[in-house]
């Protein structure tokens, strides 16, 4: 289950915002706007943030996860939460099952 959730997090699109091609004049106009990303050349709506590690704008950006190696955003947040929950269950199982099995085997 944990490997499956990890794969879904890794393979799912986190919500990368696709740049729109605009003229150089329009680019200069938009650059002065607060809600325009100069690096990605996208109009940033509410909830869209630029990730410095990936160098892309992500819709619903939560954070950049070093364990998965990509951004966590609107498109893969649910899978990431499943991955974290399955990791917690595995950790709890190992924590409690190891001493019990050790006790029963001796």
PDB file of C-alpha atoms in Angstrom:
ATOM      1  CA  UNK A   1       0.000   0.000   0.000  1.00  0.00           C
ATOM      2  CA  UNK A   2       2.788   2.400   0.883  1.00  0.00           C
ATOM      3  CA  UNK A   3       4.649   1.749  -2.367  1.00  0.00           C
ATOM      4  CA  UNK A   4       1.437   2.298  -4.333  1.00  0.00           C
ATOM      5  CA  UNK A   5       0.761   5.626  -2.619  1.00  0.00           C
ATOM      6  CA  UNK A   6       4.370   6.682  -3.190  1.00  0.00           C
ATOM      7  CA  UNK A   7       4.061   5.827  -6.880  1.00  0.00           C
ATOM      8  CA  UNK A   8       0.820   7.822  -7.165  1.00  0.00           C
ATOM      9  CA  UNK A   9       2.418  10.848  -5.493  1.00  0.00           C
ATOM     10  CA  UNK A  10       5.451  10.601  -7.737  1.00  0.00           C
ATOM     11  CA  UNK A  11       3.562  10.036 -10.993  1.00  0.00           C
ATOM     12  CA  UNK A  12       0.636  12.437 -10.498  1.00  0.00           C
ATOM     13  CA  UNK A  13       0.843  15.970 -11.817  1.00  0.00           C
ATOM     14  CA  UNK A  14       0.991  18.243  -8.747  1.00  0.00           C
ATOM     15  CA  UNK A  15      -0.919  20.975 -10.575  1.00  0.00           C
ATOM     16  CA  UNK A  16       1.719  22.511 -12.814  1.00  0.00           C
ATOM     17  CA  UNK A  17       0.379  25.679 -14.403  1.00  0.00           C
ATOM     18  CA  UNK A  18       0.882  25.693 -18.167  1.00  0.00           C
ATOM     19  CA  UNK A  19       2.384  28.925 -19.502  1.00  0.00           C
ATOM     20  CA  UNK A  20       0.423  30.959 -22.018  1.00  0.00           C
ATOM     21  CA  UNK A  21       2.367  32.455 -24.905  1.00  0.00           C
ATOM     22  CA  UNK A  22       2.013  36.233 -24.913  1.00  0.00           C
ATOM     23  CA  UNK A  23       3.601  39.016 -26.908  1.00  0.00           C
ATOM     24  CA  UNK A  24       6.635  40.848 -25.533  1.00  0.00           C
ATOM     25  CA  UNK A  25       4.511  43.964 -24.884  1.00  0.00           C
ATOM     26  CA  UNK A  26       1.942  41.976 -22.951  1.00  0.00           C
ATOM     27  CA  UNK A  27       4.753  40.229 -21.060  1.00  0.00           C
ATOM     28  CA  UNK A  28       6.106  43.616 -19.892  1.00  0.00           C
ATOM     29  CA  UNK A  29       2.616  44.727 -18.839  1.00  0.00           C
ATOM     30  CA  UNK A  30       2.002  41.515 -16.916  1.00  0.00           C
ATOM     31  CA  UNK A  31       5.450  41.635 -15.307  1.00  0.00           C
ATOM     32  CA  UNK A  32       4.421  44.743 -13.437  1.00  0.00           C
ATOM     33  CA  UNK A  33       1.354  42.992 -12.079  1.00  0.00           C
ATOM     34  CA  UNK A  34       1.545  41.332  -8.656  1.00  0.00           C
ATOM     35  CA  UNK A  35      -0.030  38.097  -9.865  1.00  0.00           C
ATOM     36  CA  UNK A  36       2.306  37.284 -12.731  1.00  0.00           C
ATOM     37  CA  UNK A  37       5.291  34.919 -12.502  1.00  0.00           C
ATOM     38  CA  UNK A  38       8.157  36.294 -14.553  1.00  0.00           C
ATOM     39  CA  UNK A  39      10.097  33.025 -14.526  1.00  0.00           C
ATOM     40  CA  UNK A  40       7.250  30.805 -15.714  1.00  0.00           C
ATOM     41  CA  UNK A  41       5.427  33.493 -17.690  1.00  0.00           C
ATOM     42  CA  UNK A  42       2.058  32.527 -16.243  1.00  0.00           C
ATOM     43  CA  UNK A  43      -0.720  34.541 -14.724  1.00  0.00           C
ATOM     44  CA  UNK A  44      -0.932  33.339 -11.142  1.00  0.00           C
ATOM     45  CA  UNK A  45      -4.444  32.940  -9.845  1.00  0.00           C
ATOM     46  CA  UNK A  46      -5.243  32.609  -6.151  1.00  0.00           C
ATOM     47  CA  UNK A  47      -3.445  29.582  -4.686  1.00  0.00           C
ATOM     48  CA  UNK A  48      -0.756  29.352  -7.384  1.00  0.00           C
ATOM     49  CA  UNK A  49       2.819  29.638  -6.107  1.00  0.00           C
ATOM     50  CA  UNK A  50       6.242  29.287  -7.679  1.00  0.00           C
ATOM     51  CA  UNK A  51       8.454  26.430  -6.446  1.00  0.00           C
ATOM     52  CA  UNK A  52      12.108  27.436  -6.452  1.00  0.00           C
ATOM     53  CA  UNK A  53      13.328  23.816  -6.378  1.00  0.00           C
ATOM     54  CA  UNK A  54      11.304  22.684  -9.424  1.00  0.00           C
ATOM     55  CA  UNK A  55      11.221  26.132 -11.079  1.00  0.00           C
ATOM     56  CA  UNK A  56       7.520  25.851 -11.980  1.00  0.00           C
ATOM     57  CA  UNK A  57       4.276  27.373 -10.742  1.00  0.00           C
ATOM     58  CA  UNK A  58       2.004  24.920  -8.924  1.00  0.00           C
ATOM     59  CA  UNK A  59      -1.742  25.272  -8.389  1.00  0.00           C
ATOM     60  CA  UNK A  60      -2.625  24.616  -4.749  1.00  0.00           C
ATOM     61  CA  UNK A  61       1.064  24.510  -3.787  1.00  0.00           C
ATOM     62  CA  UNK A  62       1.584  22.919  -0.365  1.00  0.00           C
ATOM     63  CA  UNK A  63       5.332  22.287  -0.256  1.00  0.00           C
ATOM     64  CA  UNK A  64       8.275  20.734  -2.071  1.00  0.00           C
ATOM     65  CA  UNK A  65       8.865  17.259  -0.643  1.00  0.00           C
ATOM     66  CA  UNK A  66      12.496  16.091  -0.634  1.00  0.00           C
ATOM     67  CA  UNK A  67      11.428  12.484   0.052  1.00  0.00           C
ATOM     68  CA  UNK A  68       9.310  12.296  -3.079  1.00  0.00           C
ATOM     69  CA  UNK A  69      11.478  14.702  -5.048  1.00  0.00           C
ATOM     70  CA  UNK A  70       8.674  16.893  -6.343  1.00  0.00           C
ATOM     71  CA  UNK A  71       6.100  19.450  -5.363  1.00  0.00           C
ATOM     72  CA  UNK A  72       2.967  18.591  -3.462  1.00  0.00           C
ATOM     73  CA  UNK A  73       0.008  20.522  -4.819  1.00  0.00           C
ATOM     74  CA  UNK A  74      -3.630  20.301  -5.773  1.00  0.00           C
ATOM     75  CA  UNK A  75      -3.117  17.362  -8.127  1.00  0.00           C
ATOM     76  CA  UNK A  76      -1.266  14.997  -5.790  1.00  0.00           C
ATOM     77  CA  UNK A  77      -2.078  16.211  -2.266  1.00  0.00           C
ATOM     78  CA  UNK A  78      -4.603  13.425  -1.618  1.00  0.00           C
ATOM     79  CA  UNK A  79      -2.079  10.785  -2.699  1.00  0.00           C
ATOM     80  CA  UNK A  80       0.569  12.397  -0.486  1.00  0.00           C
ATOM     81  CA  UNK A  81      -1.778  12.275   2.499  1.00  0.00           C
ATOM     82  CA  UNK A  82      -2.409   8.575   1.786  1.00  0.00           C
ATOM     83  CA  UNK A  83       1.347   8.009   1.589  1.00  0.00           C
ATOM     84  CA  UNK A  84       1.867   9.735   4.937  1.00  0.00           C
ATOM     85  CA  UNK A  85      -0.994   7.791   6.570  1.00  0.00           C
ATOM     86  CA  UNK A  86       0.340   4.461   5.285  1.00  0.00           C
ATOM     87  CA  UNK A  87       3.831   5.396   6.515  1.00  0.00           C
ATOM     88  CA  UNK A  88       2.382   6.116   9.964  1.00  0.00           C
ATOM     89  CA  UNK A  89       0.528   2.784  10.010  1.00  0.00           C
ATOM     90  CA  UNK A  90       3.698   0.950   8.981  1.00  0.00           C
ATOM     91  CA  UNK A  91       5.719   2.757  11.637  1.00  0.00           C
ATOM     92  CA  UNK A  92       3.166   1.918  14.343  1.00  0.00           C
ATOM     93  CA  UNK A  93       3.047  -1.710  13.218  1.00  0.00           C
ATOM     94  CA  UNK A  94       6.828  -2.031  13.367  1.00  0.00           C
ATOM     95  CA  UNK A  95       6.980  -0.242  16.724  1.00  0.00           C
ATOM     96  CA  UNK A  96       4.426  -2.526  18.400  1.00  0.00           C
ATOM     97  CA  UNK A  97       4.816  -5.765  16.471  1.00  0.00           C
ATOM     98  CA  UNK A  98       8.581  -6.094  16.928  1.00  0.00           C
ATOM     99  CA  UNK A  99       8.541  -6.256  20.754  1.00  0.00           C
ATOM    100  CA  UNK A 100       5.494  -8.550  20.769  1.00  0.00           C
ATOM    101  CA  UNK A 101       7.039 -10.967  18.289  1.00  0.00           C
ATOM    102  CA  UNK A 102      10.327 -10.818  20.135  1.00  0.00           C
ATOM    103  CA  UNK A 103       8.575 -11.661  23.411  1.00  0.00           C
ATOM    104  CA  UNK A 104       6.572 -14.513  21.882  1.00  0.00           C
ATOM    105  CA  UNK A 105       9.594 -16.075  20.198  1.00  0.00           C
ATOM    106  CA  UNK A 106      11.628 -16.247  23.438  1.00  0.00           C
TER     107      UNK A 106
END
